[in-house]
Short mmCIF file of C-alpha atoms in Angstrom, two decimals:
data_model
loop_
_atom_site.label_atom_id
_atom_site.label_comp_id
_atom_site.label_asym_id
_atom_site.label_seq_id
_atom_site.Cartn_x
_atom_site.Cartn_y
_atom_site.Cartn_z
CA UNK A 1270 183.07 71.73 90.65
CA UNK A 1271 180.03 71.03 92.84
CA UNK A 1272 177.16 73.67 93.17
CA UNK A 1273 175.41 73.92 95.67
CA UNK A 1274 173.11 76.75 95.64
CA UNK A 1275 171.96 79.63 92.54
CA UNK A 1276 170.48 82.79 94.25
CA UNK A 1277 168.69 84.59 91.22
CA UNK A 1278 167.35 87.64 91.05
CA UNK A 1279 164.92 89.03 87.82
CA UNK A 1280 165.96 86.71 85.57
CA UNK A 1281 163.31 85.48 83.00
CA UNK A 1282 160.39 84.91 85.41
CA UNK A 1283 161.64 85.02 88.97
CA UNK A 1284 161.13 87.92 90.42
CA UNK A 1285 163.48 85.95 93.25
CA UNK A 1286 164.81 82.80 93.39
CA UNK A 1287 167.11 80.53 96.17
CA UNK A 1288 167.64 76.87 95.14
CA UNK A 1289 170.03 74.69 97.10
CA UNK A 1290 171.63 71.58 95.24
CA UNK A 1291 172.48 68.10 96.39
CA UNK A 1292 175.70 65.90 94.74
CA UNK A 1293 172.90 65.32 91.91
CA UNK A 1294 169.95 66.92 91.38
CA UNK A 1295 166.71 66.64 88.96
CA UNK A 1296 164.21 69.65 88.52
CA UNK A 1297 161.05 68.45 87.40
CA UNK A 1298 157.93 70.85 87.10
CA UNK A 1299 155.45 71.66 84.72
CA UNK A 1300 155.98 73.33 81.47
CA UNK A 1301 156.13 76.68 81.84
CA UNK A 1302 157.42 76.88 85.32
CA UNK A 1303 160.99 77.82 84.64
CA UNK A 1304 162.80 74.43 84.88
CA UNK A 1305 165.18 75.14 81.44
CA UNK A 1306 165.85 79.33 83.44
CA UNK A 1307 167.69 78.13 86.34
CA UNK A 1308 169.66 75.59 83.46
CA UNK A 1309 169.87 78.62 81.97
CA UNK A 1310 171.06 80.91 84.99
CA UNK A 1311 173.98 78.68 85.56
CA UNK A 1312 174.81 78.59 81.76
CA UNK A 1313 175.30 82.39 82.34
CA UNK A 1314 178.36 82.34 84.77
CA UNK A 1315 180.44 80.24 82.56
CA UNK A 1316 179.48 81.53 78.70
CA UNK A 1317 177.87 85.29 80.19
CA UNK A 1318 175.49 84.91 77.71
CA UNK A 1319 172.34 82.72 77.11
CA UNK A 1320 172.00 79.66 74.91
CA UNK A 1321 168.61 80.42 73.94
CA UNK A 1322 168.07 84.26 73.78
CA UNK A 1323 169.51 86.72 71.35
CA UNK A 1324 170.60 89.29 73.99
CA UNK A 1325 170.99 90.02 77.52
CA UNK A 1326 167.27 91.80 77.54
CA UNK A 1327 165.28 89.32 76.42
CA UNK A 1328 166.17 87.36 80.10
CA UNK A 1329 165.59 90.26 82.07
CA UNK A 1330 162.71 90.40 83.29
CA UNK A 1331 159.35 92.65 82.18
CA UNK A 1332 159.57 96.09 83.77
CA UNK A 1333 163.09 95.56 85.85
CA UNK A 1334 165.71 96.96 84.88
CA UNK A 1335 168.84 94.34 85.98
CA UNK A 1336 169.05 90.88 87.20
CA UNK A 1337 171.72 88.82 88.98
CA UNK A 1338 172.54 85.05 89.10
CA UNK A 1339 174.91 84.01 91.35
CA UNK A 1340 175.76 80.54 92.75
CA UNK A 1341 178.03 79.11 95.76
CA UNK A 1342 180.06 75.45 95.60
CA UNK A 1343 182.51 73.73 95.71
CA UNK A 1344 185.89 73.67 93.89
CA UNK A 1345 189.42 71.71 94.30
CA UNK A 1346 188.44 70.94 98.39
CA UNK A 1347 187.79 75.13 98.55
CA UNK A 1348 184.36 76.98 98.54
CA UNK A 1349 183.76 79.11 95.21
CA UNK A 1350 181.44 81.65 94.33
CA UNK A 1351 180.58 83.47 91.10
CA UNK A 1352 178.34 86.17 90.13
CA UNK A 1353 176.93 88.30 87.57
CA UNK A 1354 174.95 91.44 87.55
CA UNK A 1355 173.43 92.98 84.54
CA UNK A 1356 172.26 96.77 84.51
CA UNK A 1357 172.03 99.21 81.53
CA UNK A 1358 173.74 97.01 78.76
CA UNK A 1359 176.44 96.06 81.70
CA UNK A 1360 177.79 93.45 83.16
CA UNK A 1361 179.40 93.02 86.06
CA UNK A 1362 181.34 89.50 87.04
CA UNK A 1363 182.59 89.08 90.20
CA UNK A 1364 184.68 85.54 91.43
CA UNK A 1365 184.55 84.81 95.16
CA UNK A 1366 183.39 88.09 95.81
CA UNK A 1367 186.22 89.97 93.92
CA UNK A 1368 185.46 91.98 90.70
CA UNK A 1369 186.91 90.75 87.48
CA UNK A 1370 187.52 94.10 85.57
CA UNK A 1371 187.72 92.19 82.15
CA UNK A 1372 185.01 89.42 80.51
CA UNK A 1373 188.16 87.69 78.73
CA UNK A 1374 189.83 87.06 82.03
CA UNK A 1375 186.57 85.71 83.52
CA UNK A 1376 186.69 83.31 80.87
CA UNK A 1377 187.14 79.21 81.88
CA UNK A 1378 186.48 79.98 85.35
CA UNK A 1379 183.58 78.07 85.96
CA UNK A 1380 182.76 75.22 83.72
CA UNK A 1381 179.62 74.09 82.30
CA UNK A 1382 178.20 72.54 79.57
CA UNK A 1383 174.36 72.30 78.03
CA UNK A 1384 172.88 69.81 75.83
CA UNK A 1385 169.38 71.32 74.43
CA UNK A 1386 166.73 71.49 71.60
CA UNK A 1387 168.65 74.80 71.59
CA UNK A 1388 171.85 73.04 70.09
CA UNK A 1389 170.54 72.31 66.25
CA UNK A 1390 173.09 74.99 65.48
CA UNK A 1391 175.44 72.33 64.35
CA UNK A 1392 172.93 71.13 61.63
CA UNK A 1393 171.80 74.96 60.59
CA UNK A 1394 171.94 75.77 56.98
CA UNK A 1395 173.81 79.12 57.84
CA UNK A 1396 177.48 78.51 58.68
CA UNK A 1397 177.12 81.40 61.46
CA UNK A 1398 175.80 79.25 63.63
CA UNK A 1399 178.26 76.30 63.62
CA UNK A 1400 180.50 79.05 64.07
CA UNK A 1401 179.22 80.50 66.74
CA UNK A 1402 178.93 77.21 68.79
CA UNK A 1403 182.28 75.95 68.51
CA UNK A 1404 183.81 79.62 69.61
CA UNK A 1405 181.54 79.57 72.13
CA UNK A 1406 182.99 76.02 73.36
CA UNK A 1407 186.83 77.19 72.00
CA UNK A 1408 186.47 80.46 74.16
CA UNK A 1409 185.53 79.05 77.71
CA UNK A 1410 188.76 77.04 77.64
CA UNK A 1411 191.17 79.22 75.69
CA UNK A 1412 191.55 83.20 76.73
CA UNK A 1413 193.76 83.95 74.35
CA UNK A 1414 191.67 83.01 71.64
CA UNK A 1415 188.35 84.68 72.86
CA UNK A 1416 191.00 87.86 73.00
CA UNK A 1417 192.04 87.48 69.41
CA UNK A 1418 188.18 86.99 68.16
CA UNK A 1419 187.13 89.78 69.57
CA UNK A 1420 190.00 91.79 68.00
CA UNK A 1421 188.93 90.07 64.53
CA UNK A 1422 185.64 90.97 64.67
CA UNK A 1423 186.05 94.78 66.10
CA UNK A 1424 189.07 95.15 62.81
CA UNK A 1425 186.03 93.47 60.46
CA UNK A 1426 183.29 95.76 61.29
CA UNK A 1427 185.99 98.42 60.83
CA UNK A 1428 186.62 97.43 57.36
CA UNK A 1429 182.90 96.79 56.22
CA UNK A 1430 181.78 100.29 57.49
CA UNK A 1431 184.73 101.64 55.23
CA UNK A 1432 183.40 99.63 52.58
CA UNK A 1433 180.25 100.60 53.03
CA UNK A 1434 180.22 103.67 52.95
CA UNK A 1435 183.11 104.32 50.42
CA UNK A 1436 185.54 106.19 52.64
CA UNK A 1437 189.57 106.00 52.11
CA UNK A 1438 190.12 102.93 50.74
CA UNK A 1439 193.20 102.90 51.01
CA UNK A 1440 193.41 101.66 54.48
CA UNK A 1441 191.72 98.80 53.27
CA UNK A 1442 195.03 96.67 53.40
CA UNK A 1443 195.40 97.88 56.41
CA UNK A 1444 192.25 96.34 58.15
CA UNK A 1445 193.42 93.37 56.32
CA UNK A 1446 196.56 92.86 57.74
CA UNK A 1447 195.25 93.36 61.23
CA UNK A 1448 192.53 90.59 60.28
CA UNK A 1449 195.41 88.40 59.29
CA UNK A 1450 197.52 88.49 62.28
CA UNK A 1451 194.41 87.92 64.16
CA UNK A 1452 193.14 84.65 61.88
CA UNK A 1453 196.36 82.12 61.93
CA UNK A 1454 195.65 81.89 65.43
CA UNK A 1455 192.47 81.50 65.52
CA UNK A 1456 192.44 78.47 62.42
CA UNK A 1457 194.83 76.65 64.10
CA UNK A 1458 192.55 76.12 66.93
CA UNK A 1459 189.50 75.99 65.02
CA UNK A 1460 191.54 72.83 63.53
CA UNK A 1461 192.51 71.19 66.83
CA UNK A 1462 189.02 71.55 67.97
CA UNK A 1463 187.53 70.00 64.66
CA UNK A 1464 189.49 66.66 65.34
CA UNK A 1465 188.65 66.59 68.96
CA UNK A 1466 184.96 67.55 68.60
CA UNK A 1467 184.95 64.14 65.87
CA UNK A 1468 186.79 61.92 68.01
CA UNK A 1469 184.20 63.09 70.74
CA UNK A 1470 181.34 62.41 68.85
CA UNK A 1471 182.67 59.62 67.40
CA UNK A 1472 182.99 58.04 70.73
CA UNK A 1473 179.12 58.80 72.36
CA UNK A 1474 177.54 57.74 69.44
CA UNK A 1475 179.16 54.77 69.60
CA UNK A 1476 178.01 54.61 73.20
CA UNK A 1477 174.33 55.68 73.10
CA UNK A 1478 173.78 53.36 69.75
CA UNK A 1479 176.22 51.03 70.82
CA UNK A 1480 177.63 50.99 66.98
CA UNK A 1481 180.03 52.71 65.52
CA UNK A 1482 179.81 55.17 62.33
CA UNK A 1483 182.54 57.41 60.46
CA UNK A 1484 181.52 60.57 61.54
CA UNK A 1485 184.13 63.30 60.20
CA UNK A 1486 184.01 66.46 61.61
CA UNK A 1487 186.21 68.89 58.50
CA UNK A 1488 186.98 72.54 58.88
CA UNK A 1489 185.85 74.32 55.56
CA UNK A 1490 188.31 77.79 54.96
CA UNK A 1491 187.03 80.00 52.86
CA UNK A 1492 190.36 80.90 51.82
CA UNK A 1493 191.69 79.68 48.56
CA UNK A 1494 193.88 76.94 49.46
CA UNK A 1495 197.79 77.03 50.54
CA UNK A 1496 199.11 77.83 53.87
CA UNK A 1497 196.91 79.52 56.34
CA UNK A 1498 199.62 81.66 58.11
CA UNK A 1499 199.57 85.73 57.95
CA UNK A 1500 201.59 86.03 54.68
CA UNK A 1501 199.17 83.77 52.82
CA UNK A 1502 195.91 85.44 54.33
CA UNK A 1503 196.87 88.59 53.56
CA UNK A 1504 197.47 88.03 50.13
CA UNK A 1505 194.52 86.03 49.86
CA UNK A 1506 192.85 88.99 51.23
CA UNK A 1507 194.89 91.63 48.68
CA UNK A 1508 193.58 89.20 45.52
CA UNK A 1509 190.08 90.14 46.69
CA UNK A 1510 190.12 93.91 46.80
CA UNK A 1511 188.25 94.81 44.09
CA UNK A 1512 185.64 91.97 44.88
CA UNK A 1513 185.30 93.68 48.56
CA UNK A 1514 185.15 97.49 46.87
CA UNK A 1515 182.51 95.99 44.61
CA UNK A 1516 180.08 94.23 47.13
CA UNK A 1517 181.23 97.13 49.95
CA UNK A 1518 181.85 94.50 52.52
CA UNK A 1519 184.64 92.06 53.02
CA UNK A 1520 184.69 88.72 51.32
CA UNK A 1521 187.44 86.57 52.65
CA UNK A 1522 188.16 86.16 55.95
CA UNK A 1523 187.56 83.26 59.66
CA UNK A 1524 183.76 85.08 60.02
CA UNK A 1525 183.19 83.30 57.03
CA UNK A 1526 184.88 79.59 57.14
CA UNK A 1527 182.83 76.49 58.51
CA UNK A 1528 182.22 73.39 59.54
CA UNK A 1529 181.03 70.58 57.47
CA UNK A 1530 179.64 67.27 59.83
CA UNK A 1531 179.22 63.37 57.94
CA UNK A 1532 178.13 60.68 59.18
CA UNK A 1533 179.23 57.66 56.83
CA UNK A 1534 179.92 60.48 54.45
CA UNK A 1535 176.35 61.89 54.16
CA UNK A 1536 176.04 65.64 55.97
#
């Protein structure tokens, strides 16, 4: 796709902004004056989310109370547009100038990618993070599994606020089999997107440093070993009960697997 013009609207510090675009463009400017926002802005109608800030706020900007990015191009021979507006905690996605009722259909619309300071995720001590980035990346090409992480996640904080706060326990299984229906799909394509992220890598470093290096790119489950289908992750899950009861939050579980990055065999 070919963009070729962002219309933005209190976002970070434009109050308003109209930029047109030519087959390739470079935004120079000095620091400060909003260069890495309009990156940003475009970021937004692919991922709906930044890849710097925490939350939707924190772009929106001081004293307003919404903002809207949208942007007009090119696609397949046909013109395209996309937009988002965000108002109290909403947003709202439209795609050519129709609505799209629900975020996981908007999903792999419009493409992009980023390559920041922003992406030393992948070399963060905390696993979340790794995590994070690679659903991210999984999610903009694959609906269904941006459908069945959300589920995950909404059956997990389920679970932890029974085990929190001590309640009936006994549907404790029962949050765990919904968690394991969820997780086979999404480890198998955490897996396919471990090899092709290393075969990926593999091949631009070999480009940029025009040498080539083992770099292995291994999914880490924190499940103990065996088959990772439903059966086996639920009885994973059941073996850990009284751990979970104990620490009041769940121990086992895709939230909590990772991925571990060598080069040459050295993290």
């Amino acid at each position: 796709m070919q963009i070729s013009r962002l219309s933005i609207k209190n976002f970070r510090n434009f109050a308003i902004g109209d930029f047109e675009f030519k087959d390739r463009t470079i935004v120079t400017g000095a620091n400060g004056s909003g260069k890495t926002s309009l990156v940003e802005a475009i970021y937004y109608l692919s991922s709906f989310k930044s890849f710097r800030a925490s939350s939707d706020a924190k772009v929106l900007k001081i004293g307003e109370t919404e903002f809207v990015v949208n942007i007009d191009g090119e696609r397949e021979g046909e013109k395209f547009n996309m937009g988002l507006q965000y108002q109290n905690l909403r947003k709202a996605i439209s795609c050519n100038r129709e609505r799209v009722e629900k975020l996981t259909d908007a999903f792999g619309i419009f493409l992009s990618a980023v390559l920041s300071i922003y992406d030393k995720q992948l070399s963060h001590p905390y696993s979340i993070y790794r995590r994070k980035y690679a659903d991210r990346l999984i999610s903009t090409i694959d609906d269904d599994y941006f459908a069945a992480l959300l589920s995950y996640h909404s059956v997990l904080k389920q679970k932890n606020n029974l085990l929190k706060n001590n309640s009936d326990l006994n549907l404790i299984d029962t949050y765990s089999s919904q968690m394991s229906k969820r997780s086979e799909y999404i480890y198998e394509k955490r897996i396919e997107f471990a090899s092709y992220f290393e075969d990926v890598l593999n091949g631009v470093y070999a480009q940029v440093f025009g040498k080539e290096e083992l770099i292995k790119v291994r999914y880490f489950s924190s499940k103990d070993g065996g088959d990772y289908t439903d059966a086996t992750l639920l009885e994973s899950a059941r073996k850990k009960r009284d751990q979970e009861i104990k620490k009041r939050h769940s121990v086992c579980g895709v939230h909590l697997d990772d991925y571990i990055i060598t080069v040459d065999g050295k993290p």
